[in-house]
PDB file of C-alpha atoms in Angstrom:
ATOM      1  CA  UNK G1118     -26.558  60.497 -44.854  1.00 65.00           C
ATOM      2  CA  UNK G1119     -28.943  62.824 -43.018  1.00 76.00           C
ATOM      3  CA  UNK G1120     -28.306  66.559 -42.676  1.00 79.00           C
ATOM      4  CA  UNK G1121     -30.389  69.061 -40.637  1.00 83.00           C
ATOM      5  CA  UNK G1122     -30.014  72.806 -40.378  1.00 78.00           C
ATOM      6  CA  UNK G1123     -32.006  76.064 -40.008  1.00 85.00           C
ATOM      7  CA  UNK G1124     -32.584  78.905 -42.462  1.00 85.00           C
ATOM      8  CA  UNK G1125     -33.265  82.354 -41.071  1.00 83.00           C
ATOM      9  CA  UNK G1126     -34.554  85.296 -43.172  1.00 79.00           C
ATOM     10  CA  UNK G1127     -34.192  88.859 -41.898  1.00 77.00           C
ATOM     11  CA  UNK G1128     -36.071  91.829 -43.275  1.00 71.00           C
ATOM     12  CA  UNK G1129     -34.012  94.768 -44.517  1.00 74.00           C
ATOM     13  CA  UNK G1130     -35.809  98.018 -43.554  1.00 68.00           C
ATOM     14  CA  UNK G1131     -35.965 101.244 -45.505  1.00 68.00           C
ATOM     15  CA  UNK G1132     -34.724 104.106 -43.326  1.00 69.00           C
ATOM     16  CA  UNK G1133     -37.770 106.133 -44.250  1.00 72.00           C
ATOM     17  CA  UNK G1134     -40.206 103.386 -43.138  1.00 66.00           C
ATOM     18  CA  UNK G1135     -41.706 103.465 -39.677  1.00 66.00           C
ATOM     19  CA  UNK G1136     -40.091 101.052 -37.190  1.00 64.00           C
ATOM     20  CA  UNK G1137     -41.655  97.533 -36.964  1.00 63.00           C
ATOM     21  CA  UNK G1138     -43.913  96.660 -34.111  1.00 62.00           C
ATOM     22  CA  UNK G1139     -42.428  93.724 -32.216  1.00 58.00           C
ATOM     23  CA  UNK G1140     -39.015  92.101 -32.661  1.00 54.00           C
ATOM     24  CA  UNK G1141     -40.358  88.887 -34.266  1.00 50.00           C
ATOM     25  CA  UNK G1142     -41.545  90.718 -37.285  1.00 58.00           C
ATOM     26  CA  UNK G1143     -37.926  91.371 -38.352  1.00 69.00           C
ATOM     27  CA  UNK G1144     -36.844  87.686 -38.821  1.00 76.00           C
ATOM     28  CA  UNK G1145     -38.311  84.294 -39.661  1.00 78.00           C
ATOM     29  CA  UNK G1146     -36.679  80.845 -39.147  1.00 85.00           C
ATOM     30  CA  UNK G1147     -37.413  77.404 -40.621  1.00 87.00           C
ATOM     31  CA  UNK G1148     -35.866  73.900 -40.194  1.00 85.00           C
ATOM     32  CA  UNK G1149     -34.483  72.084 -43.215  1.00 80.00           C
ATOM     33  CA  UNK G1150     -33.684  68.323 -43.422  1.00 83.00           C
ATOM     34  CA  UNK G1151     -31.764  66.838 -46.371  1.00 76.00           C
ATOM     35  CA  UNK G1152     -31.626  63.071 -46.897  1.00 75.00           C
ATOM     36  CA  UNK G1153     -28.830  61.865 -49.232  1.00 67.00           C
ATOM     37  CA  UNK G1154     -29.911  58.590 -50.884  1.00 61.00           C
ATOM     38  CA  UNK G1155     -27.396  55.982 -52.074  1.00 54.00           C
ATOM     39  CA  UNK G1156     -26.638  55.539 -55.748  1.00 60.00           C
ATOM     40  CA  UNK G1157     -25.366  52.155 -56.924  1.00 61.00           C
ATOM     41  CA  UNK G1158     -21.989  53.539 -57.968  1.00 69.00           C
ATOM     42  CA  UNK G1159     -19.688  50.941 -56.381  1.00 87.00           C
ATOM     43  CA  UNK G1160     -19.062  47.313 -57.309  1.00 92.00           C
ATOM     44  CA  UNK G1161     -18.188  44.388 -55.060  1.00 95.00           C
ATOM     45  CA  UNK G1162     -14.477  43.589 -54.966  1.00 95.00           C
ATOM     46  CA  UNK G1163     -12.512  40.595 -53.668  1.00 97.00           C
ATOM     47  CA  UNK G1164      -9.782  41.128 -51.093  1.00 96.00           C
ATOM     48  CA  UNK G1165      -7.397  39.239 -53.395  1.00 95.00           C
ATOM     49  CA  UNK G1166      -7.435  38.123 -56.995  1.00 96.00           C
ATOM     50  CA  UNK G1167      -5.761  34.732 -56.521  1.00 97.00           C
ATOM     51  CA  UNK G1168      -6.037  32.136 -53.772  1.00 97.00           C
ATOM     52  CA  UNK G1169      -4.449  28.714 -53.324  1.00 96.00           C
ATOM     53  CA  UNK G1170      -5.288  26.134 -50.653  1.00 96.00           C
ATOM     54  CA  UNK G1171      -4.668  22.464 -49.962  1.00 95.00           C
ATOM     55  CA  UNK G1172      -7.226  19.960 -48.692  1.00 95.00           C
ATOM     56  CA  UNK G1173      -6.852  16.275 -47.765  1.00 93.00           C
ATOM     57  CA  UNK G1174      -8.303  13.997 -50.418  1.00 93.00           C
ATOM     58  CA  UNK G1175     -10.401  12.082 -47.854  1.00 91.00           C
ATOM     59  CA  UNK G1176     -12.476  14.992 -46.487  1.00 91.00           C
ATOM     60  CA  UNK G1177     -16.222  14.599 -45.995  1.00 92.00           C
ATOM     61  CA  UNK G1178     -19.085  16.158 -47.915  1.00 94.00           C
ATOM     62  CA  UNK G1179     -19.650  19.897 -47.286  1.00 94.00           C
ATOM     63  CA  UNK G1180     -16.263  20.346 -45.638  1.00 94.00           C
ATOM     64  CA  UNK G1181     -15.128  24.005 -45.938  1.00 94.00           C
ATOM     65  CA  UNK G1182     -11.784  24.514 -47.635  1.00 95.00           C
ATOM     66  CA  UNK G1183      -9.303  25.244 -44.843  1.00 92.00           C
ATOM     67  CA  UNK G1184      -7.327  28.479 -44.550  1.00 91.00           C
ATOM     68  CA  UNK G1185      -9.287  30.154 -47.332  1.00 94.00           C
ATOM     69  CA  UNK G1186      -9.791  33.807 -46.415  1.00 94.00           C
ATOM     70  CA  UNK G1187     -12.011  35.252 -49.161  1.00 97.00           C
ATOM     71  CA  UNK G1188     -13.842  38.494 -48.424  1.00 96.00           C
ATOM     72  CA  UNK G1189     -16.011  40.448 -50.861  1.00 96.00           C
ATOM     73  CA  UNK G1190     -16.874  44.048 -50.113  1.00 95.00           C
ATOM     74  CA  UNK G1191     -19.332  46.489 -51.702  1.00 93.00           C
ATOM     75  CA  UNK G1192     -19.239  50.043 -50.328  1.00 87.00           C
ATOM     76  CA  UNK G1193     -22.841  50.814 -51.262  1.00 85.00           C
ATOM     77  CA  UNK G1194     -25.698  50.424 -48.784  1.00 81.00           C
ATOM     78  CA  UNK G1195     -28.942  48.502 -48.530  1.00 80.00           C
ATOM     79  CA  UNK G1196     -30.110  46.858 -51.768  1.00 87.00           C
ATOM     80  CA  UNK G1197     -27.385  48.575 -53.754  1.00 89.00           C
ATOM     81  CA  UNK G1198     -24.790  46.565 -51.831  1.00 91.00           C
ATOM     82  CA  UNK G1199     -26.272  43.176 -52.766  1.00 93.00           C
ATOM     83  CA  UNK G1200     -24.627  40.779 -55.205  1.00 96.00           C
ATOM     84  CA  UNK G1201     -24.721  37.067 -56.016  1.00 96.00           C
ATOM     85  CA  UNK G1202     -21.761  34.735 -55.616  1.00 97.00           C
ATOM     86  CA  UNK G1203     -21.325  31.869 -58.077  1.00 96.00           C
ATOM     87  CA  UNK G1204     -18.669  29.452 -59.305  1.00 95.00           C
ATOM     88  CA  UNK G1205     -18.211  30.148 -62.991  1.00 93.00           C
ATOM     89  CA  UNK G1206     -17.991  26.620 -64.404  1.00 89.00           C
ATOM     90  CA  UNK G1207     -17.304  27.889 -67.921  1.00 89.00           C
ATOM     91  CA  UNK G1208     -14.058  29.540 -66.804  1.00 91.00           C
ATOM     92  CA  UNK G1209     -13.057  26.960 -64.187  1.00 92.00           C
ATOM     93  CA  UNK G1210     -11.075  23.815 -64.917  1.00 93.00           C
ATOM     94  CA  UNK G1211     -13.215  21.084 -66.471  1.00 93.00           C
ATOM     95  CA  UNK G1212     -12.575  18.660 -63.614  1.00 95.00           C
ATOM     96  CA  UNK G1213     -14.012  21.081 -61.018  1.00 94.00           C
ATOM     97  CA  UNK G1214     -17.619  21.036 -62.232  1.00 93.00           C
ATOM     98  CA  UNK G1215     -19.919  19.930 -59.437  1.00 94.00           C
ATOM     99  CA  UNK G1216     -17.085  19.401 -56.983  1.00 96.00           C
ATOM    100  CA  UNK G1217     -17.408  22.617 -54.953  1.00 97.00           C
ATOM    101  CA  UNK G1218     -20.104  25.037 -53.800  1.00 96.00           C
ATOM    102  CA  UNK G1219     -19.859  28.664 -52.698  1.00 97.00           C
ATOM    103  CA  UNK G1220     -21.563  30.075 -49.594  1.00 96.00           C
ATOM    104  CA  UNK G1221     -23.401  32.341 -49.151  1.00 96.00           C
ATOM    105  CA  UNK G1222     -25.055  32.463 -52.567  1.00 96.00           C
ATOM    106  CA  UNK G1223     -25.864  36.153 -52.008  1.00 94.00           C
ATOM    107  CA  UNK G1224     -23.758  38.758 -50.242  1.00 95.00           C
ATOM    108  CA  UNK G1225     -24.425  42.246 -48.942  1.00 94.00           C
ATOM    109  CA  UNK G1226     -21.716  44.798 -48.210  1.00 92.00           C
ATOM    110  CA  UNK G1227     -18.770  43.036 -46.582  1.00 94.00           C
ATOM    111  CA  UNK G1228     -19.197  39.258 -46.868  1.00 96.00           C
ATOM    112  CA  UNK G1229     -16.811  36.433 -45.883  1.00 96.00           C
ATOM    113  CA  UNK G1230     -16.999  33.677 -48.506  1.00 97.00           C
ATOM    114  CA  UNK G1231     -16.780  29.941 -47.825  1.00 96.00           C
ATOM    115  CA  UNK G1232     -16.151  27.278 -50.466  1.00 96.00           C
ATOM    116  CA  UNK G1233     -17.257  23.765 -49.517  1.00 96.00           C
ATOM    117  CA  UNK G1234     -16.416  20.367 -50.990  1.00 96.00           C
ATOM    118  CA  UNK G1235     -19.628  19.122 -52.559  1.00 96.00           C
ATOM    119  CA  UNK G1236     -18.331  15.878 -54.085  1.00 96.00           C
ATOM    120  CA  UNK G1237     -15.261  14.606 -52.182  1.00 94.00           C
ATOM    121  CA  UNK G1238     -15.142  11.466 -54.334  1.00 94.00           C
ATOM    122  CA  UNK G1239     -13.620  13.610 -57.080  1.00 96.00           C
ATOM    123  CA  UNK G1240     -10.623  14.474 -54.892  1.00 95.00           C
ATOM    124  CA  UNK G1241      -7.921  11.925 -55.631  1.00 93.00           C
ATOM    125  CA  UNK G1242      -4.260  12.751 -55.227  1.00 92.00           C
ATOM    126  CA  UNK G1243      -3.254   9.595 -57.065  1.00 89.00           C
ATOM    127  CA  UNK G1244      -5.197  10.564 -60.221  1.00 91.00           C
ATOM    128  CA  UNK G1245      -4.046  13.509 -62.314  1.00 92.00           C
ATOM    129  CA  UNK G1246      -7.591  14.773 -62.875  1.00 94.00           C
ATOM    130  CA  UNK G1247      -8.319  14.686 -59.140  1.00 94.00           C
ATOM    131  CA  UNK G1248      -5.191  16.387 -57.862  1.00 94.00           C
ATOM    132  CA  UNK G1249      -5.618  20.084 -58.776  1.00 96.00           C
ATOM    133  CA  UNK G1250      -8.754  22.168 -59.361  1.00 97.00           C
ATOM    134  CA  UNK G1251      -8.989  25.774 -60.535  1.00 96.00           C
ATOM    135  CA  UNK G1252     -12.186  27.681 -59.690  1.00 95.00           C
ATOM    136  CA  UNK G1253     -13.405  31.042 -60.961  1.00 97.00           C
ATOM    137  CA  UNK G1254     -15.595  32.706 -58.329  1.00 97.00           C
ATOM    138  CA  UNK G1255     -17.732  35.589 -59.617  1.00 97.00           C
ATOM    139  CA  UNK G1256     -19.621  38.365 -57.880  1.00 96.00           C
ATOM    140  CA  UNK G1257     -22.503  39.218 -60.219  1.00 96.00           C
ATOM    141  CA  UNK G1258     -25.260  41.805 -60.430  1.00 93.00           C
ATOM    142  CA  UNK G1259     -28.489  40.330 -59.058  1.00 92.00           C
ATOM    143  CA  UNK G1260     -30.603  42.034 -61.723  1.00 90.00           C
ATOM    144  CA  UNK G1261     -28.814  41.880 -65.073  1.00 92.00           C
ATOM    145  CA  UNK G1262     -26.458  38.993 -64.085  1.00 93.00           C
ATOM    146  CA  UNK G1263     -23.409  40.947 -65.189  1.00 94.00           C
ATOM    147  CA  UNK G1264     -20.078  39.796 -63.769  1.00 95.00           C
ATOM    148  CA  UNK G1265     -18.805  42.617 -61.563  1.00 95.00           C
ATOM    149  CA  UNK G1266     -15.563  41.105 -60.234  1.00 95.00           C
ATOM    150  CA  UNK G1267     -13.863  37.723 -59.929  1.00 96.00           C
ATOM    151  CA  UNK G1268     -11.241  35.744 -58.048  1.00 97.00           C
ATOM    152  CA  UNK G1269      -9.388  32.542 -58.925  1.00 97.00           C
ATOM    153  CA  UNK G1270      -9.035  29.739 -56.403  1.00 97.00           C
ATOM    154  CA  UNK G1271      -6.624  26.829 -56.891  1.00 97.00           C
ATOM    155  CA  UNK G1272      -7.402  23.760 -54.769  1.00 97.00           C
ATOM    156  CA  UNK G1273      -4.757  21.061 -54.326  1.00 96.00           C
ATOM    157  CA  UNK G1274      -5.837  17.632 -53.082  1.00 95.00           C
ATOM    158  CA  UNK G1275      -3.079  16.353 -50.824  1.00 93.00           C
ATOM    159  CA  UNK G1276      -2.459  12.686 -50.225  1.00 91.00           C
ATOM    160  CA  UNK G1277      -4.153  10.812 -47.419  1.00 89.00           C
ATOM    161  CA  UNK G1278      -3.594   7.207 -46.497  1.00 87.00           C
ATOM    162  CA  UNK G1279      -6.698   6.084 -48.355  1.00 86.00           C
ATOM    163  CA  UNK G1280      -5.151   3.085 -50.134  1.00 90.00           C
ATOM    164  CA  UNK G1281      -3.973  -0.191 -48.656  1.00 93.00           C
ATOM    165  CA  UNK G1282      -1.060  -2.369 -49.779  1.00 95.00           C
ATOM    166  CA  UNK G1283      -2.157  -4.865 -52.434  1.00 96.00           C
ATOM    167  CA  UNK G1284      -0.484  -8.193 -53.152  1.00 96.00           C
ATOM    168  CA  UNK G1285      -0.771  -9.676 -56.623  1.00 94.00           C
ATOM    169  CA  UNK G1286      -1.829 -13.064 -55.252  1.00 93.00           C
ATOM    170  CA  UNK G1287      -3.948 -14.278 -52.362  1.00 90.00           C
ATOM    171  CA  UNK G1288      -1.313 -16.896 -51.515  1.00 94.00           C
ATOM    172  CA  UNK G1289       2.274 -17.723 -52.472  1.00 96.00           C
ATOM    173  CA  UNK G1290       4.209 -20.976 -52.533  1.00 97.00           C
ATOM    174  CA  UNK G1291       7.949 -21.577 -52.622  1.00 97.00           C
ATOM    175  CA  UNK G1292      10.295 -24.573 -52.584  1.00 97.00           C
ATOM    176  CA  UNK G1293      13.690 -24.751 -50.952  1.00 95.00           C
ATOM    177  CA  UNK G1294      16.091 -27.685 -50.461  1.00 93.00           C
ATOM    178  CA  UNK G1295      16.762 -28.804 -46.928  1.00 91.00           C
ATOM    179  CA  UNK G1296      20.515 -28.287 -47.361  1.00 90.00           C
ATOM    180  CA  UNK G1297      20.144 -24.642 -48.369  1.00 90.00           C
ATOM    181  CA  UNK G1298      22.616 -22.391 -46.649  1.00 89.00           C
ATOM    182  CA  UNK G1299      21.785 -19.437 -44.439  1.00 89.00           C
ATOM    183  CA  UNK G1300      21.268 -16.361 -46.605  1.00 91.00           C
ATOM    184  CA  UNK G1301      20.062 -18.278 -49.680  1.00 93.00           C
ATOM    185  CA  UNK G1302      17.236 -16.479 -51.452  1.00 96.00           C
ATOM    186  CA  UNK G1303      13.926 -18.345 -51.466  1.00 96.00           C
ATOM    187  CA  UNK G1304      11.781 -15.791 -53.310  1.00 97.00           C
ATOM    188  CA  UNK G1305      10.298 -12.295 -53.196  1.00 97.00           C
ATOM    189  CA  UNK G1306       6.849 -10.986 -52.352  1.00 97.00           C
ATOM    190  CA  UNK G1307       6.022  -7.329 -52.637  1.00 94.00           C
ATOM    191  CA  UNK G1308       2.881  -5.225 -52.549  1.00 96.00           C
ATOM    192  CA  UNK G1309       1.885  -2.029 -54.313  1.00 95.00           C
ATOM    193  CA  UNK G1310       0.264   0.945 -52.626  1.00 94.00           C
ATOM    194  CA  UNK G1311      -1.263   3.724 -54.721  1.00 90.00           C
ATOM    195  CA  UNK G1312      -0.581   6.383 -52.098  1.00 90.00           C
ATOM    196  CA  UNK G1313       2.434   8.659 -52.406  1.00 87.00           C
ATOM    197  CA  UNK G1314       5.460   9.427 -50.252  1.00 86.00           C
ATOM    198  CA  UNK G1315       5.486   7.616 -46.903  1.00 89.00           C
ATOM    199  CA  UNK G1316       1.889   6.441 -47.268  1.00 91.00           C
ATOM    200  CA  UNK G1317       2.916   4.440 -50.322  1.00 92.00           C
ATOM    201  CA  UNK G1318       6.006   2.880 -48.756  1.00 94.00           C
ATOM    202  CA  UNK G1319       5.439  -0.723 -47.674  1.00 96.00           C
ATOM    203  CA  UNK G1320       7.443  -2.766 -45.169  1.00 97.00           C
ATOM    204  CA  UNK G1321       7.196  -6.534 -44.872  1.00 97.00           C
ATOM    205  CA  UNK G1322       7.055  -9.093 -42.098  1.00 96.00           C
ATOM    206  CA  UNK G1323       6.722 -12.863 -41.812  1.00 96.00           C
ATOM    207  CA  UNK G1324       5.116 -14.600 -38.844  1.00 94.00           C
ATOM    208  CA  UNK G1325       3.734 -17.945 -37.840  1.00 92.00           C
ATOM    209  CA  UNK G1326       5.027 -21.252 -36.464  1.00 93.00           C
ATOM    210  CA  UNK G1327       8.570 -21.744 -37.749  1.00 92.00           C
ATOM    211  CA  UNK G1328       8.874 -18.213 -39.186  1.00 94.00           C
ATOM    212  CA  UNK G1329      12.168 -17.770 -37.339  1.00 92.00           C
ATOM    213  CA  UNK G1330      13.774 -20.185 -39.793  1.00 93.00           C
ATOM    214  CA  UNK G1331      13.407 -17.548 -42.474  1.00 95.00           C
ATOM    215  CA  UNK G1332      14.403 -13.911 -42.770  1.00 94.00           C
ATOM    216  CA  UNK G1333      12.628 -11.130 -44.687  1.00 97.00           C
ATOM    217  CA  UNK G1334      14.179  -7.952 -46.039  1.00 96.00           C
ATOM    218  CA  UNK G1335      11.450  -5.659 -44.763  1.00 96.00           C
ATOM    219  CA  UNK G1336      12.089  -3.094 -47.503  1.00 95.00           C
ATOM    220  CA  UNK G1337      12.425  -5.262 -50.620  1.00 96.00           C
ATOM    221  CA  UNK G1338      10.225  -8.226 -49.662  1.00 96.00           C
ATOM    222  CA  UNK G1339      12.949 -10.790 -50.321  1.00 97.00           C
ATOM    223  CA  UNK G1340      12.700 -13.979 -48.262  1.00 97.00           C
ATOM    224  CA  UNK G1341      15.927 -15.758 -47.247  1.00 96.00           C
ATOM    225  CA  UNK G1342      16.892 -18.882 -45.370  1.00 94.00           C
ATOM    226  CA  UNK G1343      17.813 -17.876 -41.831  1.00 91.00           C
ATOM    227  CA  UNK G1344      20.682 -19.106 -39.682  1.00 82.00           C
ATOM    228  CA  UNK G1345      20.142 -21.687 -36.972  1.00 74.00           C
ATOM    229  CA  UNK G1346      20.775 -20.419 -33.466  1.00 60.00           C
ATOM    230  CA  UNK G1347      24.434 -19.808 -32.725  1.00 56.00           C
ATOM    231  CA  UNK G1348      25.462 -21.584 -35.920  1.00 55.00           C
ATOM    232  CA  UNK G1349      24.526 -18.646 -38.097  1.00 51.00           C
ATOM    233  CA  UNK G1350      25.888 -20.166 -41.283  1.00 53.00           C
ATOM    234  CA  UNK G1351      23.893 -23.377 -40.829  1.00 57.00           C
ATOM    235  CA  UNK G1352      20.269 -23.495 -41.930  1.00 62.00           C
ATOM    236  CA  UNK G1353      17.589 -24.919 -39.669  1.00 79.00           C
ATOM    237  CA  UNK G1354      15.726 -26.782 -42.396  1.00 89.00           C
ATOM    238  CA  UNK G1355      15.183 -30.524 -42.122  1.00 89.00           C
ATOM    239  CA  UNK G1356      12.822 -32.348 -44.451  1.00 90.00           C
ATOM    240  CA  UNK G1357      12.426 -35.251 -42.020  1.00 90.00           C
ATOM    241  CA  UNK G1358      11.530 -32.913 -39.187  1.00 90.00           C
ATOM    242  CA  UNK G1359       9.112 -30.525 -41.011  1.00 92.00           C
ATOM    243  CA  UNK G1360       8.217 -30.648 -44.661  1.00 94.00           C
ATOM    244  CA  UNK G1361       6.034 -27.524 -44.958  1.00 96.00           C
ATOM    245  CA  UNK G1362       5.754 -24.132 -43.304  1.00 95.00           C
ATOM    246  CA  UNK G1363       2.464 -22.257 -43.592  1.00 95.00           C
ATOM    247  CA  UNK G1364       3.110 -18.652 -42.665  1.00 95.00           C
ATOM    248  CA  UNK G1365       1.467 -15.225 -42.753  1.00 94.00           C
ATOM    249  CA  UNK G1366       3.212 -12.526 -44.755  1.00 96.00           C
ATOM    250  CA  UNK G1367       2.174  -8.908 -44.119  1.00 96.00           C
ATOM    251  CA  UNK G1368       2.727  -5.579 -45.821  1.00 96.00           C
ATOM    252  CA  UNK G1369       2.338  -2.372 -43.786  1.00 96.00           C
ATOM    253  CA  UNK G1370       2.254   1.066 -45.376  1.00 94.00           C
ATOM    254  CA  UNK G1371       3.558   4.306 -43.871  1.00 92.00           C
ATOM    255  CA  UNK G1372       0.157   5.136 -42.432  1.00 89.00           C
ATOM    256  CA  UNK G1373      -0.173   1.830 -40.581  1.00 92.00           C
ATOM    257  CA  UNK G1374      -2.591   0.051 -42.913  1.00 92.00           C
ATOM    258  CA  UNK G1375      -1.832  -3.660 -43.100  1.00 94.00           C
ATOM    259  CA  UNK G1376      -2.570  -6.305 -45.732  1.00 95.00           C
ATOM    260  CA  UNK G1377      -1.717  -9.982 -45.344  1.00 94.00           C
ATOM    261  CA  UNK G1378      -1.268 -12.950 -47.641  1.00 95.00           C
ATOM    262  CA  UNK G1379      -0.478 -16.590 -47.081  1.00 94.00           C
ATOM    263  CA  UNK G1380       2.969 -18.090 -47.760  1.00 96.00           C
ATOM    264  CA  UNK G1381       3.709 -21.794 -48.000  1.00 96.00           C
ATOM    265  CA  UNK G1382       7.355 -22.827 -47.998  1.00 96.00           C
ATOM    266  CA  UNK G1383       7.939 -26.450 -48.926  1.00 96.00           C
ATOM    267  CA  UNK G1384      11.174 -28.171 -47.907  1.00 95.00           C
ATOM    268  CA  UNK G1385      12.624 -30.509 -50.512  1.00 94.00           C
ATOM    269  CA  UNK G1386      14.385 -33.697 -49.451  1.00 91.00           C
ATOM    270  CA  UNK G1387      18.028 -34.141 -50.350  1.00 87.00           C
TER     271      UNK G1387
END
């Protein structure tokens, strides 16, 4: 702060002295300016001690963590208000090393803090070590590197539809007798999807020439003999008419990703 004021001195006369000549000889005035310099007596503090955010596992490099409102404030001024911001790897979870960066690396006074994803490949909701990260963010003295204050940030990697349905085989083959009845089970084909919740749920479909002669339970992957037209109980299979059906079997996950495999159904003569 800056303070300015005047000091005035007035002469006290002895009654027995002769009167002064001129009024200005009785008083004297001077201007005084006082400059108060800052002392580094405050430390930077975080607006909260604990933070928790969620981020999709498929974000790009240098993506800022969303909805993370970290602010560090130091009430000093000028150089005394400077501090460095670092991620303390020694006190963070082991899986977080090298995964995130803090910006800016140096703050002054009131500073909003951003944490970016440095290595998004480490975010993996399906893997235990890639699902949750705990970071210790320190504000440290720029001279003696002493930790002045800290905050803890928990980052949860939420599932994205980054996996596709996978069939165990590239192609499948089944045999069914031509006199099989409608509703008879031919076989089952199912796929696995490493995603969770709806993204990991797979539905099934069968298509191709003659696919209408078969029916698929789109949830379980079971393939059945279908009814024939109005005669629902009668199968439409005839060895003499068509011996083999080459069809495409697809699995679609909850995010719309599709994987296909080939299915050959051979009709056996009776």
